[in-house]
Short mmCIF file of C-alpha atoms in Angstrom, two decimals:
data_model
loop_
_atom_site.label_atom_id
_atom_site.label_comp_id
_atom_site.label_asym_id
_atom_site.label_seq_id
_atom_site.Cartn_x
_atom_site.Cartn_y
_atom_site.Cartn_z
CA UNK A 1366 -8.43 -4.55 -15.51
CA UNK A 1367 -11.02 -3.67 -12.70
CA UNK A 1368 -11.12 0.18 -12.33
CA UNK A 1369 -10.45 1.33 -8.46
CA UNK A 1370 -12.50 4.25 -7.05
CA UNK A 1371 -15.57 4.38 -4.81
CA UNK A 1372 -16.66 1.96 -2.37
CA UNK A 1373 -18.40 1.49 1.11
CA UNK A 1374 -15.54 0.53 3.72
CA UNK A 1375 -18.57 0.04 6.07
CA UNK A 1376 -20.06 -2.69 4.14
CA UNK A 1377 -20.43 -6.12 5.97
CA UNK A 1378 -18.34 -8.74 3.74
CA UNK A 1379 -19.02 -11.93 5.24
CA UNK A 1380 -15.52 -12.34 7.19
CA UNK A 1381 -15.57 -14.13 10.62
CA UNK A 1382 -12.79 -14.59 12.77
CA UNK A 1383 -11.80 -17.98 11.54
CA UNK A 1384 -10.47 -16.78 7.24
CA UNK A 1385 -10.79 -13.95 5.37
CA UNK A 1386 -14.49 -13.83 2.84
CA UNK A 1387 -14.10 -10.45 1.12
CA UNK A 1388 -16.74 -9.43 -1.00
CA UNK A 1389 -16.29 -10.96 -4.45
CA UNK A 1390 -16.08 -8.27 -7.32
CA UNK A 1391 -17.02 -9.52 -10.26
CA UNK A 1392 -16.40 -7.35 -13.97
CA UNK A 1393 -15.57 -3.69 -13.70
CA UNK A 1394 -15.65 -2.55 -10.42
CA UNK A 1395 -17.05 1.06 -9.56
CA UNK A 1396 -17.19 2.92 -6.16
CA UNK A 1397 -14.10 1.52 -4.57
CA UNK A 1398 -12.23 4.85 -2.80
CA UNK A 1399 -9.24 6.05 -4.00
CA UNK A 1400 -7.02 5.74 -1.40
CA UNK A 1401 -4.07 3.77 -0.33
CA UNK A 1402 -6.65 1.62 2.18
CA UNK A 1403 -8.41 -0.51 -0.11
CA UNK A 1404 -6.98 -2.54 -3.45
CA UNK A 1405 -7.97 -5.63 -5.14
CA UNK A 1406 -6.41 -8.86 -4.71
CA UNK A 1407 -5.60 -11.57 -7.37
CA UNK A 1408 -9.28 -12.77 -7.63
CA UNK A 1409 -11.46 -9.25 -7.70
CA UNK A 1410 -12.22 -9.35 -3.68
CA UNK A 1411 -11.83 -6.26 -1.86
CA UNK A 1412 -9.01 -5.80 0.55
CA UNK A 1413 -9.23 -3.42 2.94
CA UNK A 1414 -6.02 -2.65 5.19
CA UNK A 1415 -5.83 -2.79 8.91
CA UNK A 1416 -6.43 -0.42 11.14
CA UNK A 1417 -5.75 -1.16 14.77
CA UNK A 1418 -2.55 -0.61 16.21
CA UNK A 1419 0.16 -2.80 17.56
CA UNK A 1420 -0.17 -2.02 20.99
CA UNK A 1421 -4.06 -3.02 19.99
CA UNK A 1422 -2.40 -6.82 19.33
CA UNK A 1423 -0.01 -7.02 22.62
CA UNK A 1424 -2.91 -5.76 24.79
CA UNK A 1425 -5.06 -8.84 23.68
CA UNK A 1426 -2.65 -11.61 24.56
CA UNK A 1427 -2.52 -13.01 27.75
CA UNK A 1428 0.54 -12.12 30.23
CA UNK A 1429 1.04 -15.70 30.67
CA UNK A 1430 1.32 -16.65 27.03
CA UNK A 1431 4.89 -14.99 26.85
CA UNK A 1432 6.17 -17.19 30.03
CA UNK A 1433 9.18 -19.36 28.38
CA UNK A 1434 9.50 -22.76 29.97
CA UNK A 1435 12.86 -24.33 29.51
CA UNK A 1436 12.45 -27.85 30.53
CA UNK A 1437 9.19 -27.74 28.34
CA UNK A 1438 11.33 -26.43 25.34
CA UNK A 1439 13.96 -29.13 26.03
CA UNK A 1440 11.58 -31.87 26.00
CA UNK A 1441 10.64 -31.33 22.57
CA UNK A 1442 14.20 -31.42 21.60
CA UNK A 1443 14.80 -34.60 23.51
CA UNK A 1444 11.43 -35.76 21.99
CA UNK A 1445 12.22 -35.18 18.02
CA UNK A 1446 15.48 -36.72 19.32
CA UNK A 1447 14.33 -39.68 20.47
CA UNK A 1448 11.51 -40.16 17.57
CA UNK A 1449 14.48 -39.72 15.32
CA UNK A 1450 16.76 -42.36 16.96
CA UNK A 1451 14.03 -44.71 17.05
CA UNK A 1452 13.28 -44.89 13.31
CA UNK A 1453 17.04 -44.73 12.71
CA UNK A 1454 17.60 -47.97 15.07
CA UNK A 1455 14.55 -50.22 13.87
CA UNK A 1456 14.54 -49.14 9.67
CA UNK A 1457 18.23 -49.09 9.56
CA UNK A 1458 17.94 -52.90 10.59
CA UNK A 1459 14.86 -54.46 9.89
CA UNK A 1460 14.52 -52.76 6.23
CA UNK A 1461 18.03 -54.42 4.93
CA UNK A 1462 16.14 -57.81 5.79
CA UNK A 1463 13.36 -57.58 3.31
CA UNK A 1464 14.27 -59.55 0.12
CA UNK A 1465 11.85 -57.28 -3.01
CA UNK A 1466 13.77 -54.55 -4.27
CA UNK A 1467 11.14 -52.35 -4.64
CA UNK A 1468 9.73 -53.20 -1.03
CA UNK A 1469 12.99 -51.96 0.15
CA UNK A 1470 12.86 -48.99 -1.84
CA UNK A 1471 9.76 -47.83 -0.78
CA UNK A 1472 10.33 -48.43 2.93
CA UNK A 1473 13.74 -46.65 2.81
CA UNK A 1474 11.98 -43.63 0.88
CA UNK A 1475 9.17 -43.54 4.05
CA UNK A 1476 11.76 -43.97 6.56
CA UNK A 1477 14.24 -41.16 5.25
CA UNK A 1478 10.84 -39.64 5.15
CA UNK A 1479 9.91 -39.78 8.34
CA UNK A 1480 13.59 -38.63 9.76
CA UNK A 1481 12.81 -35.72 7.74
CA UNK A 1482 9.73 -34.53 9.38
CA UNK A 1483 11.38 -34.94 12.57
CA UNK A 1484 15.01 -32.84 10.90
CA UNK A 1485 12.33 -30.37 10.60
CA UNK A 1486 11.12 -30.46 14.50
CA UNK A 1487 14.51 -29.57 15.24
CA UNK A 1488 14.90 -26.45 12.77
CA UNK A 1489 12.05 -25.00 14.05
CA UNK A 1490 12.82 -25.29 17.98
CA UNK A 1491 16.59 -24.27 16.89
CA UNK A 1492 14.24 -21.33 15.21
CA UNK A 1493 12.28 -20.46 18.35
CA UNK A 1494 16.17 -20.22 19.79
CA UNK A 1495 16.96 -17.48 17.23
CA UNK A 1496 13.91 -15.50 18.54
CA UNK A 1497 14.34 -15.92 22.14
CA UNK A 1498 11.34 -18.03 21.99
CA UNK A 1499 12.65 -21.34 23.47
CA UNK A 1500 14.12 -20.12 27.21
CA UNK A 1501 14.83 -16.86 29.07
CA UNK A 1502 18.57 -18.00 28.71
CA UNK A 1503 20.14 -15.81 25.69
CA UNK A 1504 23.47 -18.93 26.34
CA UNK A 1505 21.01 -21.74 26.01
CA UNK A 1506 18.94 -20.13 23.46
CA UNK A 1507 22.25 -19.55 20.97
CA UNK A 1508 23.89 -22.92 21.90
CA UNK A 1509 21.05 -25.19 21.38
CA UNK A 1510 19.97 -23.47 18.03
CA UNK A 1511 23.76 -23.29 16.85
CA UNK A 1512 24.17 -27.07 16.85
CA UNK A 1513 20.49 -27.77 15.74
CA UNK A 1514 20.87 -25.55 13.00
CA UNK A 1515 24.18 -26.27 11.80
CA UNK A 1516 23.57 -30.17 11.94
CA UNK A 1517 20.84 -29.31 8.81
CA UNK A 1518 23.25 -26.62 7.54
CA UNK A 1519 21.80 -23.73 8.23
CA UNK A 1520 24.13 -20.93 9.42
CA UNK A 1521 22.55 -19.89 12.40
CA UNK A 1522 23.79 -16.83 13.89
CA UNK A 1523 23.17 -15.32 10.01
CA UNK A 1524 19.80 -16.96 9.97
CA UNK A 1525 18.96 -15.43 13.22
CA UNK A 1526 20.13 -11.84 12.09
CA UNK A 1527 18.27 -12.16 8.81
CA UNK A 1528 15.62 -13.64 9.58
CA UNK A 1529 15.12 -10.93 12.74
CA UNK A 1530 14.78 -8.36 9.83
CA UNK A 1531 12.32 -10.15 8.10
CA UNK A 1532 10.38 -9.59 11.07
CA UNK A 1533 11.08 -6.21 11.74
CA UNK A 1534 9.53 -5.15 7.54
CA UNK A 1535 7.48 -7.94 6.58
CA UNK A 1536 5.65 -7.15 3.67
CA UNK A 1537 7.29 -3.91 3.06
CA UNK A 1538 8.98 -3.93 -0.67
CA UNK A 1539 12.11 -2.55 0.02
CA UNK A 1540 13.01 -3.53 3.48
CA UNK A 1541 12.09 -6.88 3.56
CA UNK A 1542 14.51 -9.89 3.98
CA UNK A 1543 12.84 -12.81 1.89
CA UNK A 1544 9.94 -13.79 -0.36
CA UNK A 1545 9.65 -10.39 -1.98
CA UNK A 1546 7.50 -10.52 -5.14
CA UNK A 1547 8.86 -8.66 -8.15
CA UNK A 1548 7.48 -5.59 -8.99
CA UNK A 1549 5.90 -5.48 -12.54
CA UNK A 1550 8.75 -3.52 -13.87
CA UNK A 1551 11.21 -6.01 -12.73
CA UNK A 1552 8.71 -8.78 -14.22
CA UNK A 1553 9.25 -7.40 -17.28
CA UNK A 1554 12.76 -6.91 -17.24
CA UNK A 1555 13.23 -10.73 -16.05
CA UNK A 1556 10.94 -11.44 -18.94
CA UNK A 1557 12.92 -9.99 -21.46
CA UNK A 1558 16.30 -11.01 -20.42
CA UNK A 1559 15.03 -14.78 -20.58
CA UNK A 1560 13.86 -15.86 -24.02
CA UNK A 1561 12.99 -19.96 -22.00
CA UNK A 1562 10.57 -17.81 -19.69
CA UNK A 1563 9.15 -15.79 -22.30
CA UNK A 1564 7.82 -18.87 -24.17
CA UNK A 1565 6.67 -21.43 -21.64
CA UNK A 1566 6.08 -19.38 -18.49
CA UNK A 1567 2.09 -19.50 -18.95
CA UNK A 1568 2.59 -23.78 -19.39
CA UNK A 1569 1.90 -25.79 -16.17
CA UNK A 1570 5.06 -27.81 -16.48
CA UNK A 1571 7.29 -24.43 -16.43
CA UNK A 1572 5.96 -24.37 -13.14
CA UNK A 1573 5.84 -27.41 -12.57
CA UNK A 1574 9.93 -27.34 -13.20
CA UNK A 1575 10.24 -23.77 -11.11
CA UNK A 1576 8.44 -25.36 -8.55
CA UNK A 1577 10.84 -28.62 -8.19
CA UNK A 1578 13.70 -26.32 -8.49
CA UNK A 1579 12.66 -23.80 -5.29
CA UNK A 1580 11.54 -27.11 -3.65
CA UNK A 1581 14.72 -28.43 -3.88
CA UNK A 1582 17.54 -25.58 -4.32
CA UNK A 1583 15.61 -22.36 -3.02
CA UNK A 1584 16.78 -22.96 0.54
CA UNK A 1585 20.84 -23.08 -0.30
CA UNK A 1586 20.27 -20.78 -3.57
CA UNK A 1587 18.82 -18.25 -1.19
CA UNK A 1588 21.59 -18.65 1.98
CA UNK A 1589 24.24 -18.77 -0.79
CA UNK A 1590 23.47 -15.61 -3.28
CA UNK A 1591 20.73 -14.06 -1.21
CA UNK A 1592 17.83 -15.11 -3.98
CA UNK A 1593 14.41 -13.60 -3.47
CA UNK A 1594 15.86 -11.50 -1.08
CA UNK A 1595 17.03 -7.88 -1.46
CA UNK A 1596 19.06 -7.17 -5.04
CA UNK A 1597 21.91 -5.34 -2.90
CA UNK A 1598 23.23 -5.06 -7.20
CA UNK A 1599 26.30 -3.16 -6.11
CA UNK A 1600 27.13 -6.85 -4.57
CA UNK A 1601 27.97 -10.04 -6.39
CA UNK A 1602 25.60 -12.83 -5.65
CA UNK A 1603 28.66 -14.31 -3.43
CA UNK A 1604 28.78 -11.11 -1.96
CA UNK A 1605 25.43 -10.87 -0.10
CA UNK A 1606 25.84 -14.55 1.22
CA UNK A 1607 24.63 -15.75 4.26
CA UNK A 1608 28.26 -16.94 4.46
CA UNK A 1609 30.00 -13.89 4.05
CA UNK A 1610 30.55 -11.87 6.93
CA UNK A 1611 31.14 -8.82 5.24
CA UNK A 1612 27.58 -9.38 3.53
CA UNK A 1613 25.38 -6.14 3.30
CA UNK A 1614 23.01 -8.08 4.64
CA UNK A 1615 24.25 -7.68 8.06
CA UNK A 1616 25.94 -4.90 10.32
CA UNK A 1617 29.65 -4.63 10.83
CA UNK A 1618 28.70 -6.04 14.75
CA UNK A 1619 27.97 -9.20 13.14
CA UNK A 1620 30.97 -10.54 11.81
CA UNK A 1621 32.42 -13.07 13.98
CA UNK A 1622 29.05 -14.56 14.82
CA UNK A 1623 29.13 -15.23 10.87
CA UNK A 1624 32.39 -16.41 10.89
CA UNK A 1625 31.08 -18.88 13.69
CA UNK A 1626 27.74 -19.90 11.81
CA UNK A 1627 30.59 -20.61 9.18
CA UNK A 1628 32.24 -22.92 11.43
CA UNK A 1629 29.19 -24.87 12.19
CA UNK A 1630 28.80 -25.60 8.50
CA UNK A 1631 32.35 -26.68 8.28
CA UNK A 1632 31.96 -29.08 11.69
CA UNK A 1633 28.70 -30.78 9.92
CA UNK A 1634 30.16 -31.22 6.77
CA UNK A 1635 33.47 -32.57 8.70
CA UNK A 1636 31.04 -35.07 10.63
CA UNK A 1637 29.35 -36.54 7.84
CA UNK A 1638 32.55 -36.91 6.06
CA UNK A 1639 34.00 -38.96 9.16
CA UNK A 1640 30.57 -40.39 9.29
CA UNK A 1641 30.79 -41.66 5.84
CA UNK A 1642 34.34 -42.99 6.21
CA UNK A 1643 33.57 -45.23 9.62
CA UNK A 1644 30.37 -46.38 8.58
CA UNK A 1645 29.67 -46.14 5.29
CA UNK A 1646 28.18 -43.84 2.29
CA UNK A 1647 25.12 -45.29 2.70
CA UNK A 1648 24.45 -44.48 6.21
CA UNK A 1649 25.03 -41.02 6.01
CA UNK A 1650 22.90 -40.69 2.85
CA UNK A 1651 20.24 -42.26 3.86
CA UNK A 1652 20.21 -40.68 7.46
CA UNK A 1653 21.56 -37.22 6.88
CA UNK A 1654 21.38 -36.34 3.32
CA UNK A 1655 18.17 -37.38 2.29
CA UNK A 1656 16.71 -36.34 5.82
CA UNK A 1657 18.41 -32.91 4.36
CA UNK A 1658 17.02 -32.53 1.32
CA UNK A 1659 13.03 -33.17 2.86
CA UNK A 1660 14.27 -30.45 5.77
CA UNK A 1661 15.26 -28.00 2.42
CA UNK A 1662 12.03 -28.84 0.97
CA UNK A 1663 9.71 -28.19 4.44
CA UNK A 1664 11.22 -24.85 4.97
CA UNK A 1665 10.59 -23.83 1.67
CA UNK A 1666 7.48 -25.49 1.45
CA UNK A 1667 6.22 -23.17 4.86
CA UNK A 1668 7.90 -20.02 4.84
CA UNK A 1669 6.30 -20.20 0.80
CA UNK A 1670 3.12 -20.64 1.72
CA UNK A 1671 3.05 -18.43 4.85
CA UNK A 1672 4.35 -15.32 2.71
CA UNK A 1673 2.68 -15.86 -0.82
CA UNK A 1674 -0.80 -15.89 -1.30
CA UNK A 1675 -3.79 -14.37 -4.10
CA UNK A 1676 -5.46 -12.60 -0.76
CA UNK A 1677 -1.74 -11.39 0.52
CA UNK A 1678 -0.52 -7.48 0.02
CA UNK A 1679 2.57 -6.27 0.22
CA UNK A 1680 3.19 -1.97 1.11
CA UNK A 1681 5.62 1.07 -0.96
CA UNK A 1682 7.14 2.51 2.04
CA UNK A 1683 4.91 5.48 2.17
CA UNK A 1684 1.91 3.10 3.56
CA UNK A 1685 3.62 0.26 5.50
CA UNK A 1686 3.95 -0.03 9.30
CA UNK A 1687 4.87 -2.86 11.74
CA UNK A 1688 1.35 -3.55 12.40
CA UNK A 1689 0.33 -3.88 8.67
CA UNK A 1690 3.16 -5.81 7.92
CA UNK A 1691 2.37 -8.72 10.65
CA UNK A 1692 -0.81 -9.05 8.81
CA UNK A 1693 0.69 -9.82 5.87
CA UNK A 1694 1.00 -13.51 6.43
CA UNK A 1695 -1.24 -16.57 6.62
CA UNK A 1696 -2.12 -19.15 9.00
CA UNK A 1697 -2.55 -22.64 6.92
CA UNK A 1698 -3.37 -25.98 8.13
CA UNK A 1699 -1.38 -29.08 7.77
CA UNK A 1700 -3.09 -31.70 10.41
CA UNK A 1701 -1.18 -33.81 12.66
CA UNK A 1702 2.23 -33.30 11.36
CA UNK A 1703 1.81 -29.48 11.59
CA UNK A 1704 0.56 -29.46 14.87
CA UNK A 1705 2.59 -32.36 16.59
CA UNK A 1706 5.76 -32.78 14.33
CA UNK A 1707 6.20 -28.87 12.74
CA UNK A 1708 5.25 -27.56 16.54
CA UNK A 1709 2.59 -25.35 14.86
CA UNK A 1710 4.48 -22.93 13.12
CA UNK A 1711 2.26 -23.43 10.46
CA UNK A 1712 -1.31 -23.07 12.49
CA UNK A 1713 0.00 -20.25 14.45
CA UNK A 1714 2.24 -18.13 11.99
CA UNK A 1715 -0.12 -14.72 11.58
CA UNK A 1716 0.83 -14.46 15.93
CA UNK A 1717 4.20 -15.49 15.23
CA UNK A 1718 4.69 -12.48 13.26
CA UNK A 1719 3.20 -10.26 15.73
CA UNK A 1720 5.32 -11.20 18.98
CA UNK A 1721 8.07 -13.83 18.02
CA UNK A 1722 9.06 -14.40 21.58
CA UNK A 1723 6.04 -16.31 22.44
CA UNK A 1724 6.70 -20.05 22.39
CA UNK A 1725 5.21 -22.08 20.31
CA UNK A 1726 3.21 -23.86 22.90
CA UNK A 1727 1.63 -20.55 23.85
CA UNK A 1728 0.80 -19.73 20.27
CA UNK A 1729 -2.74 -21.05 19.92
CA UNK A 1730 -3.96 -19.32 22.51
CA UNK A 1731 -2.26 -15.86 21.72
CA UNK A 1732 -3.37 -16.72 18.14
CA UNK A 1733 -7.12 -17.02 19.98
CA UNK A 1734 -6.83 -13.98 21.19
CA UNK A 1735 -5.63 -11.14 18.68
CA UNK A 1736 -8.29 -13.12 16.03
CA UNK A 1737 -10.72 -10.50 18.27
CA UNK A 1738 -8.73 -8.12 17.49
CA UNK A 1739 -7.82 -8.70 13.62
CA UNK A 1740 -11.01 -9.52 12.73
CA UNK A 1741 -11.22 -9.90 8.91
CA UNK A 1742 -7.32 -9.02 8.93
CA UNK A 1743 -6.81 -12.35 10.10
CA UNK A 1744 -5.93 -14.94 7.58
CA UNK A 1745 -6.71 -18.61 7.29
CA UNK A 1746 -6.54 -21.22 4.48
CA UNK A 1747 -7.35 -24.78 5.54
CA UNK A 1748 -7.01 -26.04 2.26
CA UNK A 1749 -5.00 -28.93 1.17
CA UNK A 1750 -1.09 -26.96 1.21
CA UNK A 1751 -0.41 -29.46 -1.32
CA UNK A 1752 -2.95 -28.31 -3.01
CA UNK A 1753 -2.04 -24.31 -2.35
CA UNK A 1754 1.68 -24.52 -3.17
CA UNK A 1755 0.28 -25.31 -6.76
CA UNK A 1756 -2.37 -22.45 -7.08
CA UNK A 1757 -0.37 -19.94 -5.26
CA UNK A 1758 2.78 -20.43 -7.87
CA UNK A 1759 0.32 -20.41 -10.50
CA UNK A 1760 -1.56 -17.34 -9.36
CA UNK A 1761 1.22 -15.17 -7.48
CA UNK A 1762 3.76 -14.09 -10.28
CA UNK A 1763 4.40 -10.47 -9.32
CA UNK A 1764 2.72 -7.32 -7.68
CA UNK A 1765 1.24 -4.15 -8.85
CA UNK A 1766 -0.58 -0.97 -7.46
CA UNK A 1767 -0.35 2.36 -7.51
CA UNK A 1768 -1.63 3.43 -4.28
CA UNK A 1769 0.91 2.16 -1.75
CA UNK A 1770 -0.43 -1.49 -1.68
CA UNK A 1771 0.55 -4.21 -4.14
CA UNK A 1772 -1.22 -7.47 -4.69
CA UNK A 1773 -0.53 -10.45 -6.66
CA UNK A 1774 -1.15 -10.45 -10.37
CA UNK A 1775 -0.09 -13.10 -12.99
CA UNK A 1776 -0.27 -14.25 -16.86
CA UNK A 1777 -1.67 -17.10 -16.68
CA UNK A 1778 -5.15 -16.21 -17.07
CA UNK A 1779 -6.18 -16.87 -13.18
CA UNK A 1780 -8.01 -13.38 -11.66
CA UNK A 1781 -7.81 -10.27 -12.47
CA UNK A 1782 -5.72 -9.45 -15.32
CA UNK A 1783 -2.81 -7.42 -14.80
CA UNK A 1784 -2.63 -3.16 -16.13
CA UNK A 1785 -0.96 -3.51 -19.71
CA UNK A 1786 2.53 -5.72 -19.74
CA UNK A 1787 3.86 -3.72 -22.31
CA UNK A 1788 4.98 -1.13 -19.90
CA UNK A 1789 8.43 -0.24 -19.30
#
């Protein structure tokens, strides 16, 4: 493994405000400082931690970039509503109508599709509720995200409380809410309890399996037992549920706003049920579950790919703060559908992290603005996220450091390798 000690923080490394181009170290590495400002990430480039200052971000952005529209917000509900309807109306009739079997299969796979990417316009404006994001109306805000939310099953209230944590220690090891890497201690003791992992882990089609499995399940697995998210071990895994309002993950304050997220998961499942009964099976698989399962597979899918990444630290208490944190998340690109369909959560995420409350519409122009102020903090990957989602579960398989920041290390054989795995 590359040795850390000396080396210039001065230097120029080729970073511009659009991505991160660290300095590539190749073989043993000598002159890189000891101190908890500078580590190596996955692939042997130097990572140096930020510097400026939080008020440094807020004093970049534009006063007008926090102004909350709410007919604007409601549009785009109305809109994704409408797009929605519209597919539902024409494919639900004209599709029945074409004779080949396997015609009709693939159009009814593009057109549960398509409802999908819209299902997942909705979750995120039901998301910009949870942050105050969508209107200066806390009634509006909690209303419209509650039904949104709970018509793709997604507890909201417990989402919102979570998920405000998340924001509050991203990146930070211990504090943070979801996506936290093991450490390589608890690597090792996953490796050891699980004789399956021990012997295919370094194949592609272990994570090729792993992969389908968080794509599919990781949403409900982590809302049900809390997965990737804090241990809490004095809890059972039904114990730190989203659904439990006596979960440690929230504070006694919480509990009948649980107990109503509860009830919107019990209405949806009701409505489908009825759904299924008037109409038939079909209609409500075809419109809501499958729709469903491609919502459980976007959020995933982002919130993966925004947290996980060879270039991305993560801080022991000790060196952590707010500001640090923020900058502990990517901006990716997904084209079209990310900017018109996903309302740029994807584009506009690093800014997101920094001041939530900005609507989405804002965000590019925030985003703009605290790039001057970021600099080579500021991340950016327009590579295929296809493309990522592969390399990043390949490459990102725990963290290690000893100087207050982690990055990603794996045993696959992709970057640097990781200290000895021996280790207890």
């Amino acid at each position: 493994m590359a040795t850390l000690q000396t080396f210039s923080s001065g230097a120029d490394n080729g970073s511009t405000a659009e991505g991160l181009k660290p300095t590539k170290l190749g073989g043993n590495v000598a002159g890189l400082k000891s101190t908890p400002k500078q580590a190596l990430d996955t692939h042997g480039n130097v990572f140096n931690v930020p510097d400026y200052t939080i008020k440094d971000i807020l004093n970049a952005i534009p006063k007008h970039c926090y102004e909350r529209r709410l007919l604007q917000s409601l549009s785009y509900v109305f809109r994704d509503i409408l797009a929605m309807t519209i597919i539902g109306n024409i494919g639900y009739r004209l599709i029945p109508l074409v004779e080949n079997v396997y015609a009709r299969f693939v159009l009814w796979s593009v057109y549960s599709y398509l409802l999908g990417l819209f299902g997942f316009g909705l979750w995120i404006l039901a998301h910009e509720c949870g942050h105050g994001a969508f209107s200066d109306y806390t009634w509006v805000n909690d209303t419209i995200g509650w039904v949104l939310h709970s018509y793709l099953l997604v507890p909201y209230f417990s989402w919102k409380f979570s998920h405000s944590k998340h924001h509050k220690a991203t990146g930070h090891l211990t504090r943070d809410m979801v996506f936290i890497p093991y450490t390589k201690k608890e690597y090792l003791e996953v490796k050891q309890k699980s004789k399956i992992s021990e012997v295919a882990e370094e194949t592609p089609i272990y994570t090729f399996f792993v992969l389908l499995f968080q794509q599919l399940g990781g949403l409900h697995l982590y809302l049900t037992t809390n997965a990737t998210g804090q241990p809490h071990k004095d809890h059972s895994a039904l114990g730190r549920s989203h659904f439990n309002p006596k979960s440690p993950i929230f504070d006694a304050k919480d509990y009948w706003f649980i107990v109503l997220s509860d009830i919107g998961m019990v209405s949806t499942f009701t409505v489908v049920y009825l759904w299924a009964k008037y109409f038939s099976v079909w209609s409500a698989f075809i419109n809501w579950f499958i729709p469903f399962l491609w919502v459980n597979h976007w959020l995933v899918f982002v919130t993966f790919l925004q947290h996980t990444d060879p270039t991305m630290p993560h801080y022991d208490a000790e060196e952590w703060t707010f500001a640090k944190g923020a900058a502990a998340t990517i901006d990716r690109n997904f084209g079209f559908v990310g900017q018109h369909i996903f309302h740029d959560i994807i584009e506009t995420h690093v800014l997101h992290h920094y001041v939530s409350r900005i609507p989405f519409y804002n965000a590019r122009e925030a985003t703009d603005a605290i790039k001057k102020v970021m600099k080579d903090h500021y991340r950016y990957d327009g590579e295929n996220m296809w493309k990522s989602l592969w390399k990043v579960m390949r490459s990102c398989q725990f963290v290690e450091g000893d100087n207050g920041v982690r990055m990603f290390r794996n045993v696959n054989g992709i970057g640097i390798k990781p200290s000895d795995l021996t280790e207890n």
